[in-house]
PDB file of C-alpha atoms in Angstrom:
ATOM      1  CA  UNK A   1       0.000   0.000   0.000  1.00  0.00           C
ATOM      2  CA  UNK A   2       1.212   3.484  -0.853  1.00  0.00           C
ATOM      3  CA  UNK A   3       1.786   5.998   1.907  1.00  0.00           C
ATOM      4  CA  UNK A   4       0.292   9.307   2.932  1.00  0.00           C
ATOM      5  CA  UNK A   5       3.629  10.973   2.209  1.00  0.00           C
ATOM      6  CA  UNK A   6       3.372   9.793  -1.401  1.00  0.00           C
ATOM      7  CA  UNK A   7      -0.152  11.195  -1.651  1.00  0.00           C
ATOM      8  CA  UNK A   8       1.019  14.552  -0.351  1.00  0.00           C
ATOM      9  CA  UNK A   9       4.029  14.453  -2.669  1.00  0.00           C
ATOM     10  CA  UNK A  10       1.652  14.103  -5.622  1.00  0.00           C
ATOM     11  CA  UNK A  11      -0.406  17.057  -4.390  1.00  0.00           C
ATOM     12  CA  UNK A  12       2.704  19.180  -3.768  1.00  0.00           C
ATOM     13  CA  UNK A  13       3.975  18.530  -7.277  1.00  0.00           C
ATOM     14  CA  UNK A  14       0.778  20.155  -8.572  1.00  0.00           C
ATOM     15  CA  UNK A  15       1.262  23.403  -6.633  1.00  0.00           C
ATOM     16  CA  UNK A  16       1.083  26.312  -9.045  1.00  0.00           C
ATOM     17  CA  UNK A  17      -0.939  24.441 -11.681  1.00  0.00           C
ATOM     18  CA  UNK A  18      -3.591  26.713 -13.162  1.00  0.00           C
ATOM     19  CA  UNK A  19      -6.607  26.645 -15.429  1.00  0.00           C
ATOM     20  CA  UNK A  20      -6.039  27.014 -19.155  1.00  0.00           C
ATOM     21  CA  UNK A  21      -7.302  29.380 -20.340  1.00  0.00           C
ATOM     22  CA  UNK A  22      -7.584  31.476 -17.186  1.00  0.00           C
ATOM     23  CA  UNK A  23     -11.081  31.587 -15.728  1.00  0.00           C
ATOM     24  CA  UNK A  24     -12.287  28.596 -17.749  1.00  0.00           C
ATOM     25  CA  UNK A  25     -12.298  25.903 -15.046  1.00  0.00           C
ATOM     26  CA  UNK A  26     -10.489  23.734 -17.606  1.00  0.00           C
ATOM     27  CA  UNK A  27      -7.791  21.529 -16.097  1.00  0.00           C
ATOM     28  CA  UNK A  28      -6.374  18.048 -16.476  1.00  0.00           C
ATOM     29  CA  UNK A  29      -8.152  17.116 -13.221  1.00  0.00           C
ATOM     30  CA  UNK A  30     -11.587  18.055 -14.543  1.00  0.00           C
ATOM     31  CA  UNK A  31     -10.848  16.403 -17.884  1.00  0.00           C
ATOM     32  CA  UNK A  32      -9.840  13.194 -16.076  1.00  0.00           C
ATOM     33  CA  UNK A  33     -13.091  13.277 -14.096  1.00  0.00           C
ATOM     34  CA  UNK A  34     -15.193  14.009 -17.179  1.00  0.00           C
ATOM     35  CA  UNK A  35     -16.155  17.347 -15.631  1.00  0.00           C
ATOM     36  CA  UNK A  36     -13.888  19.720 -17.517  1.00  0.00           C
ATOM     37  CA  UNK A  37     -15.095  23.309 -17.379  1.00  0.00           C
ATOM     38  CA  UNK A  38     -16.765  22.844 -13.979  1.00  0.00           C
ATOM     39  CA  UNK A  39     -15.475  23.748 -10.478  1.00  0.00           C
ATOM     40  CA  UNK A  40     -12.706  21.250  -9.845  1.00  0.00           C
ATOM     41  CA  UNK A  41     -11.479  21.236  -6.224  1.00  0.00           C
ATOM     42  CA  UNK A  42     -12.942  17.750  -5.659  1.00  0.00           C
ATOM     43  CA  UNK A  43     -11.707  16.584  -9.066  1.00  0.00           C
ATOM     44  CA  UNK A  44      -8.204  17.543  -7.900  1.00  0.00           C
ATOM     45  CA  UNK A  45      -8.590  15.456  -4.727  1.00  0.00           C
ATOM     46  CA  UNK A  46      -9.942  12.489  -6.687  1.00  0.00           C
ATOM     47  CA  UNK A  47      -7.157  12.742  -9.258  1.00  0.00           C
ATOM     48  CA  UNK A  48      -4.369  12.815  -6.641  1.00  0.00           C
ATOM     49  CA  UNK A  49      -5.728   9.720  -4.885  1.00  0.00           C
ATOM     50  CA  UNK A  50      -5.908   7.857  -8.180  1.00  0.00           C
ATOM     51  CA  UNK A  51      -2.285   8.715  -8.984  1.00  0.00           C
ATOM     52  CA  UNK A  52      -1.030   6.598  -6.083  1.00  0.00           C
ATOM     53  CA  UNK A  53      -3.287   3.673  -6.979  1.00  0.00           C
ATOM     54  CA  UNK A  54      -5.762   4.376  -4.161  1.00  0.00           C
ATOM     55  CA  UNK A  55      -8.842   5.924  -5.816  1.00  0.00           C
ATOM     56  CA  UNK A  56     -11.608   7.084  -3.504  1.00  0.00           C
ATOM     57  CA  UNK A  57     -14.462   4.591  -3.104  1.00  0.00           C
ATOM     58  CA  UNK A  58     -17.004   7.139  -4.349  1.00  0.00           C
ATOM     59  CA  UNK A  59     -16.317   9.035  -7.558  1.00  0.00           C
ATOM     60  CA  UNK A  60     -17.899  12.476  -7.480  1.00  0.00           C
ATOM     61  CA  UNK A  61     -17.020  16.079  -8.172  1.00  0.00           C
ATOM     62  CA  UNK A  62     -19.132  17.303  -5.251  1.00  0.00           C
ATOM     63  CA  UNK A  63     -17.788  17.998  -1.749  1.00  0.00           C
ATOM     64  CA  UNK A  64     -21.192  17.527  -0.130  1.00  0.00           C
ATOM     65  CA  UNK A  65     -21.830  14.282  -2.026  1.00  0.00           C
ATOM     66  CA  UNK A  66     -18.512  12.772  -0.930  1.00  0.00           C
ATOM     67  CA  UNK A  67     -19.138  13.709   2.704  1.00  0.00           C
ATOM     68  CA  UNK A  68     -22.673  12.289   2.546  1.00  0.00           C
ATOM     69  CA  UNK A  69     -21.342   9.026   1.091  1.00  0.00           C
ATOM     70  CA  UNK A  70     -18.812   8.618   3.897  1.00  0.00           C
ATOM     71  CA  UNK A  71     -21.413   9.456   6.543  1.00  0.00           C
ATOM     72  CA  UNK A  72     -23.670   6.712   5.204  1.00  0.00           C
ATOM     73  CA  UNK A  73     -21.141   4.061   4.232  1.00  0.00           C
ATOM     74  CA  UNK A  74     -17.966   4.643   6.264  1.00  0.00           C
ATOM     75  CA  UNK A  75     -18.749   6.961   9.181  1.00  0.00           C
ATOM     76  CA  UNK A  76     -15.631   5.747  11.015  1.00  0.00           C
ATOM     77  CA  UNK A  77     -13.564   7.586   8.371  1.00  0.00           C
ATOM     78  CA  UNK A  78     -14.934  10.962   9.474  1.00  0.00           C
ATOM     79  CA  UNK A  79     -12.471  12.021  12.187  1.00  0.00           C
ATOM     80  CA  UNK A  80     -12.329  14.766  14.799  1.00  0.00           C
ATOM     81  CA  UNK A  81      -8.554  15.197  14.971  1.00  0.00           C
ATOM     82  CA  UNK A  82      -7.004  15.748  11.520  1.00  0.00           C
ATOM     83  CA  UNK A  83      -3.739  14.302  10.264  1.00  0.00           C
ATOM     84  CA  UNK A  84      -1.676  14.960   7.134  1.00  0.00           C
ATOM     85  CA  UNK A  85      -3.327  13.364   4.108  1.00  0.00           C
ATOM     86  CA  UNK A  86      -6.885  13.692   5.415  1.00  0.00           C
ATOM     87  CA  UNK A  87      -9.438  15.224   3.057  1.00  0.00           C
ATOM     88  CA  UNK A  88     -10.683  18.506   4.440  1.00  0.00           C
ATOM     89  CA  UNK A  89     -14.235  19.643   3.698  1.00  0.00           C
ATOM     90  CA  UNK A  90     -14.853  23.337   4.333  1.00  0.00           C
ATOM     91  CA  UNK A  91     -18.187  24.848   5.250  1.00  0.00           C
ATOM     92  CA  UNK A  92     -18.072  27.048   2.128  1.00  0.00           C
ATOM     93  CA  UNK A  93     -18.165  24.099  -0.291  1.00  0.00           C
ATOM     94  CA  UNK A  94     -14.470  23.537  -0.872  1.00  0.00           C
ATOM     95  CA  UNK A  95     -11.913  20.787  -0.294  1.00  0.00           C
ATOM     96  CA  UNK A  96      -8.228  19.841  -0.274  1.00  0.00           C
ATOM     97  CA  UNK A  97      -5.648  17.740   1.561  1.00  0.00           C
ATOM     98  CA  UNK A  98      -4.517  18.465   5.117  1.00  0.00           C
ATOM     99  CA  UNK A  99      -0.782  19.086   5.131  1.00  0.00           C
ATOM    100  CA  UNK A 100      -0.163  20.501   8.593  1.00  0.00           C
ATOM    101  CA  UNK A 101      -2.217  21.299  11.695  1.00  0.00           C
ATOM    102  CA  UNK A 102      -1.486  24.200  14.034  1.00  0.00           C
ATOM    103  CA  UNK A 103      -3.334  25.615  16.995  1.00  0.00           C
ATOM    104  CA  UNK A 104      -6.541  27.039  15.560  1.00  0.00           C
ATOM    105  CA  UNK A 105      -5.504  26.736  11.913  1.00  0.00           C
ATOM    106  CA  UNK A 106      -4.921  24.059   9.300  1.00  0.00           C
ATOM    107  CA  UNK A 107      -2.683  24.213   6.233  1.00  0.00           C
ATOM    108  CA  UNK A 108      -3.974  22.367   3.183  1.00  0.00           C
ATOM    109  CA  UNK A 109      -3.143  21.862  -0.486  1.00  0.00           C
ATOM    110  CA  UNK A 110      -6.222  22.850  -2.453  1.00  0.00           C
ATOM    111  CA  UNK A 111      -7.258  22.907  -6.087  1.00  0.00           C
ATOM    112  CA  UNK A 112      -9.509  25.553  -7.646  1.00  0.00           C
ATOM    113  CA  UNK A 113      -8.557  28.230  -5.145  1.00  0.00           C
ATOM    114  CA  UNK A 114      -6.589  31.481  -5.152  1.00  0.00           C
ATOM    115  CA  UNK A 115      -3.060  32.149  -3.987  1.00  0.00           C
ATOM    116  CA  UNK A 116      -4.274  34.807  -1.551  1.00  0.00           C
ATOM    117  CA  UNK A 117      -7.364  36.033   0.248  1.00  0.00           C
ATOM    118  CA  UNK A 118      -8.253  38.544  -2.455  1.00  0.00           C
ATOM    119  CA  UNK A 119      -9.365  35.979  -5.030  1.00  0.00           C
ATOM    120  CA  UNK A 120     -12.125  33.369  -4.992  1.00  0.00           C
ATOM    121  CA  UNK A 121     -11.484  30.746  -2.349  1.00  0.00           C
ATOM    122  CA  UNK A 122     -13.747  28.017  -3.738  1.00  0.00           C
ATOM    123  CA  UNK A 123     -13.595  28.722  -7.468  1.00  0.00           C
ATOM    124  CA  UNK A 124     -10.142  30.187  -8.002  1.00  0.00           C
ATOM    125  CA  UNK A 125      -7.734  29.439 -10.779  1.00  0.00           C
ATOM    126  CA  UNK A 126      -5.077  27.112  -9.428  1.00  0.00           C
ATOM    127  CA  UNK A 127      -3.564  24.678  -6.940  1.00  0.00           C
ATOM    128  CA  UNK A 128      -2.212  26.502  -3.917  1.00  0.00           C
ATOM    129  CA  UNK A 129      -1.205  25.905  -0.310  1.00  0.00           C
ATOM    130  CA  UNK A 130      -3.589  27.741   1.998  1.00  0.00           C
ATOM    131  CA  UNK A 131      -3.721  28.185   5.778  1.00  0.00           C
ATOM    132  CA  UNK A 132      -7.236  28.685   7.138  1.00  0.00           C
ATOM    133  CA  UNK A 133      -8.947  28.840  10.509  1.00  0.00           C
ATOM    134  CA  UNK A 134     -10.276  25.507  11.752  1.00  0.00           C
ATOM    135  CA  UNK A 135     -13.693  27.052  12.411  1.00  0.00           C
ATOM    136  CA  UNK A 136     -14.144  27.062   8.622  1.00  0.00           C
ATOM    137  CA  UNK A 137     -13.912  23.261   8.530  1.00  0.00           C
ATOM    138  CA  UNK A 138     -17.051  21.176   8.198  1.00  0.00           C
ATOM    139  CA  UNK A 139     -15.405  17.734   8.365  1.00  0.00           C
ATOM    140  CA  UNK A 140     -12.198  15.758   7.994  1.00  0.00           C
ATOM    141  CA  UNK A 141     -12.271  12.487   6.063  1.00  0.00           C
ATOM    142  CA  UNK A 142      -9.546   9.874   6.516  1.00  0.00           C
ATOM    143  CA  UNK A 143     -10.008   7.824   3.341  1.00  0.00           C
ATOM    144  CA  UNK A 144      -7.398   5.167   4.028  1.00  0.00           C
ATOM    145  CA  UNK A 145      -6.382   2.860   6.839  1.00  0.00           C
ATOM    146  CA  UNK A 146      -5.054   4.394  10.046  1.00  0.00           C
ATOM    147  CA  UNK A 147      -1.535   5.798   9.473  1.00  0.00           C
ATOM    148  CA  UNK A 148      -1.413   4.170   5.970  1.00  0.00           C
ATOM    149  CA  UNK A 149       2.250   3.280   6.338  1.00  0.00           C
ATOM    150  CA  UNK A 150       3.324   6.629   7.754  1.00  0.00           C
ATOM    151  CA  UNK A 151       6.587   6.831   9.659  1.00  0.00           C
ATOM    152  CA  UNK A 152       6.521   8.054  13.240  1.00  0.00           C
ATOM    153  CA  UNK A 153       8.188  11.306  12.097  1.00  0.00           C
ATOM    154  CA  UNK A 154       5.388  11.914   9.573  1.00  0.00           C
ATOM    155  CA  UNK A 155       2.731  11.240  12.194  1.00  0.00           C
ATOM    156  CA  UNK A 156       4.280  13.513  14.825  1.00  0.00           C
ATOM    157  CA  UNK A 157       4.924  16.317  12.308  1.00  0.00           C
ATOM    158  CA  UNK A 158       1.208  16.716  11.733  1.00  0.00           C
ATOM    159  CA  UNK A 159       0.110  16.538  15.360  1.00  0.00           C
ATOM    160  CA  UNK A 160      -1.354  19.246  17.515  1.00  0.00           C
ATOM    161  CA  UNK A 161       0.096  19.683  21.027  1.00  0.00           C
ATOM    162  CA  UNK A 162      -2.858  17.780  22.480  1.00  0.00           C
ATOM    163  CA  UNK A 163      -2.369  14.875  20.094  1.00  0.00           C
ATOM    164  CA  UNK A 164       1.337  14.711  20.949  1.00  0.00           C
ATOM    165  CA  UNK A 165       0.642  14.604  24.696  1.00  0.00           C
ATOM    166  CA  UNK A 166      -2.077  11.972  24.176  1.00  0.00           C
ATOM    167  CA  UNK A 167       0.412   9.832  22.243  1.00  0.00           C
ATOM    168  CA  UNK A 168       2.967  10.254  25.022  1.00  0.00           C
ATOM    169  CA  UNK A 169       0.457   9.121  27.637  1.00  0.00           C
ATOM    170  CA  UNK A 170      -0.451   6.045  25.568  1.00  0.00           C
ATOM    171  CA  UNK A 171       3.227   5.211  25.174  1.00  0.00           C
ATOM    172  CA  UNK A 172       3.767   5.555  28.904  1.00  0.00           C
ATOM    173  CA  UNK A 173       0.856   3.241  29.701  1.00  0.00           C
ATOM    174  CA  UNK A 174       2.236   0.663  27.298  1.00  0.00           C
ATOM    175  CA  UNK A 175       5.745   0.994  28.729  1.00  0.00           C
ATOM    176  CA  UNK A 176       4.330   0.586  32.259  1.00  0.00           C
ATOM    177  CA  UNK A 177       2.944  -2.814  31.242  1.00  0.00           C
ATOM    178  CA  UNK A 178       6.388  -4.123  30.278  1.00  0.00           C
ATOM    179  CA  UNK A 179       8.422  -6.184  32.774  1.00  0.00           C
ATOM    180  CA  UNK A 180      11.635  -4.859  34.273  1.00  0.00           C
ATOM    181  CA  UNK A 181      14.518  -5.763  31.923  1.00  0.00           C
ATOM    182  CA  UNK A 182      17.117  -8.291  33.046  1.00  0.00           C
ATOM    183  CA  UNK A 183      19.958  -5.772  33.080  1.00  0.00           C
ATOM    184  CA  UNK A 184      17.979  -3.621  35.540  1.00  0.00           C
ATOM    185  CA  UNK A 185      17.311  -6.613  37.782  1.00  0.00           C
ATOM    186  CA  UNK A 186      21.023  -7.487  37.791  1.00  0.00           C
ATOM    187  CA  UNK A 187      22.038  -3.962  38.775  1.00  0.00           C
ATOM    188  CA  UNK A 188      19.352  -3.808  41.460  1.00  0.00           C
ATOM    189  CA  UNK A 189      18.889  -0.033  41.371  1.00  0.00           C
ATOM    190  CA  UNK A 190      15.159  -0.256  40.787  1.00  0.00           C
ATOM    191  CA  UNK A 191      14.614  -2.625  43.702  1.00  0.00           C
ATOM    192  CA  UNK A 192      16.625  -0.386  46.039  1.00  0.00           C
ATOM    193  CA  UNK A 193      14.768   2.706  44.826  1.00  0.00           C
ATOM    194  CA  UNK A 194      11.403   1.087  45.550  1.00  0.00           C
ATOM    195  CA  UNK A 195      12.583  -0.095  48.965  1.00  0.00           C
ATOM    196  CA  UNK A 196      13.689   3.450  49.773  1.00  0.00           C
ATOM    197  CA  UNK A 197      10.291   4.796  48.743  1.00  0.00           C
ATOM    198  CA  UNK A 198      11.776   6.850  45.921  1.00  0.00           C
ATOM    199  CA  UNK A 199       9.763   5.103  43.205  1.00  0.00           C
ATOM    200  CA  UNK A 200       6.464   3.294  43.234  1.00  0.00           C
ATOM    201  CA  UNK A 201       4.943   0.847  40.774  1.00  0.00           C
ATOM    202  CA  UNK A 202       6.353  -0.806  37.688  1.00  0.00           C
ATOM    203  CA  UNK A 203       9.098   0.595  35.440  1.00  0.00           C
ATOM    204  CA  UNK A 204       7.454   2.984  32.972  1.00  0.00           C
ATOM    205  CA  UNK A 205      10.201   3.281  30.402  1.00  0.00           C
ATOM    206  CA  UNK A 206       9.430   6.992  29.868  1.00  0.00           C
ATOM    207  CA  UNK A 207      10.184   9.649  32.446  1.00  0.00           C
ATOM    208  CA  UNK A 208       9.143  13.285  32.087  1.00  0.00           C
ATOM    209  CA  UNK A 209      11.336  16.097  33.389  1.00  0.00           C
ATOM    210  CA  UNK A 210       9.160  16.724  36.444  1.00  0.00           C
ATOM    211  CA  UNK A 211       9.237  13.033  37.316  1.00  0.00           C
ATOM    212  CA  UNK A 212      13.013  12.870  36.929  1.00  0.00           C
ATOM    213  CA  UNK A 213      13.409  15.956  39.109  1.00  0.00           C
ATOM    214  CA  UNK A 214      11.219  14.327  41.772  1.00  0.00           C
ATOM    215  CA  UNK A 215      13.351  11.162  41.696  1.00  0.00           C
ATOM    216  CA  UNK A 216      16.555  13.149  42.027  1.00  0.00           C
ATOM    217  CA  UNK A 217      15.144  15.321  44.791  1.00  0.00           C
ATOM    218  CA  UNK A 218      13.786  12.427  46.847  1.00  0.00           C
ATOM    219  CA  UNK A 219      17.088  10.607  46.564  1.00  0.00           C
ATOM    220  CA  UNK A 220      19.017  13.595  47.909  1.00  0.00           C
ATOM    221  CA  UNK A 221      20.960  14.203  44.689  1.00  0.00           C
ATOM    222  CA  UNK A 222      19.817  17.826  44.476  1.00  0.00           C
ATOM    223  CA  UNK A 223      20.666  18.728  48.058  1.00  0.00           C
ATOM    224  CA  UNK A 224      18.426  20.889  50.211  1.00  0.00           C
TER     225      UNK A 224
END
């Protein structure tokens, strides 16, 4: 299976592509969809997915029709927390691919938009990278399997602060379920630390700065 990074690479390679002639809504994306001369933001999304051999399960040039199909047939693909590669559906009838998520905003690669705020946002003349407020978003659609082969670096790069902390907490809970490694048992430091009341519970494998400071302070390493 192809990866999200490949999907985004395809979309990025199209940045700067424009209608020909200008203002005609004529593009290779619309021609491929059989909708040449019509608004083409969804045609762009459909075309990109097809280029990596993962066409969307519902072929349409309509943002609202695609969202309605997913709501009826694959509601689990409509997600609350966006990731790179998700399809973004705006509340003004426009779409694109999520590239990066920030606090309060989302950066996406969009077809049939304008390079700046002065032009039409949902019937512009080209493929551009746009950063918009998240309150303009109607839905996020994750069309492929979770992570779709993404590396951990790709996943983390698109996370919000909350998502990163949630991932850390999940990793800590998993690490806490692991047994103490043999080398630690041989050295005996963990056993002595528990006996001294410095640490409690199982080895967690991940220690935050405040936890490490508490360990050092309780053991007398930081002085008074």
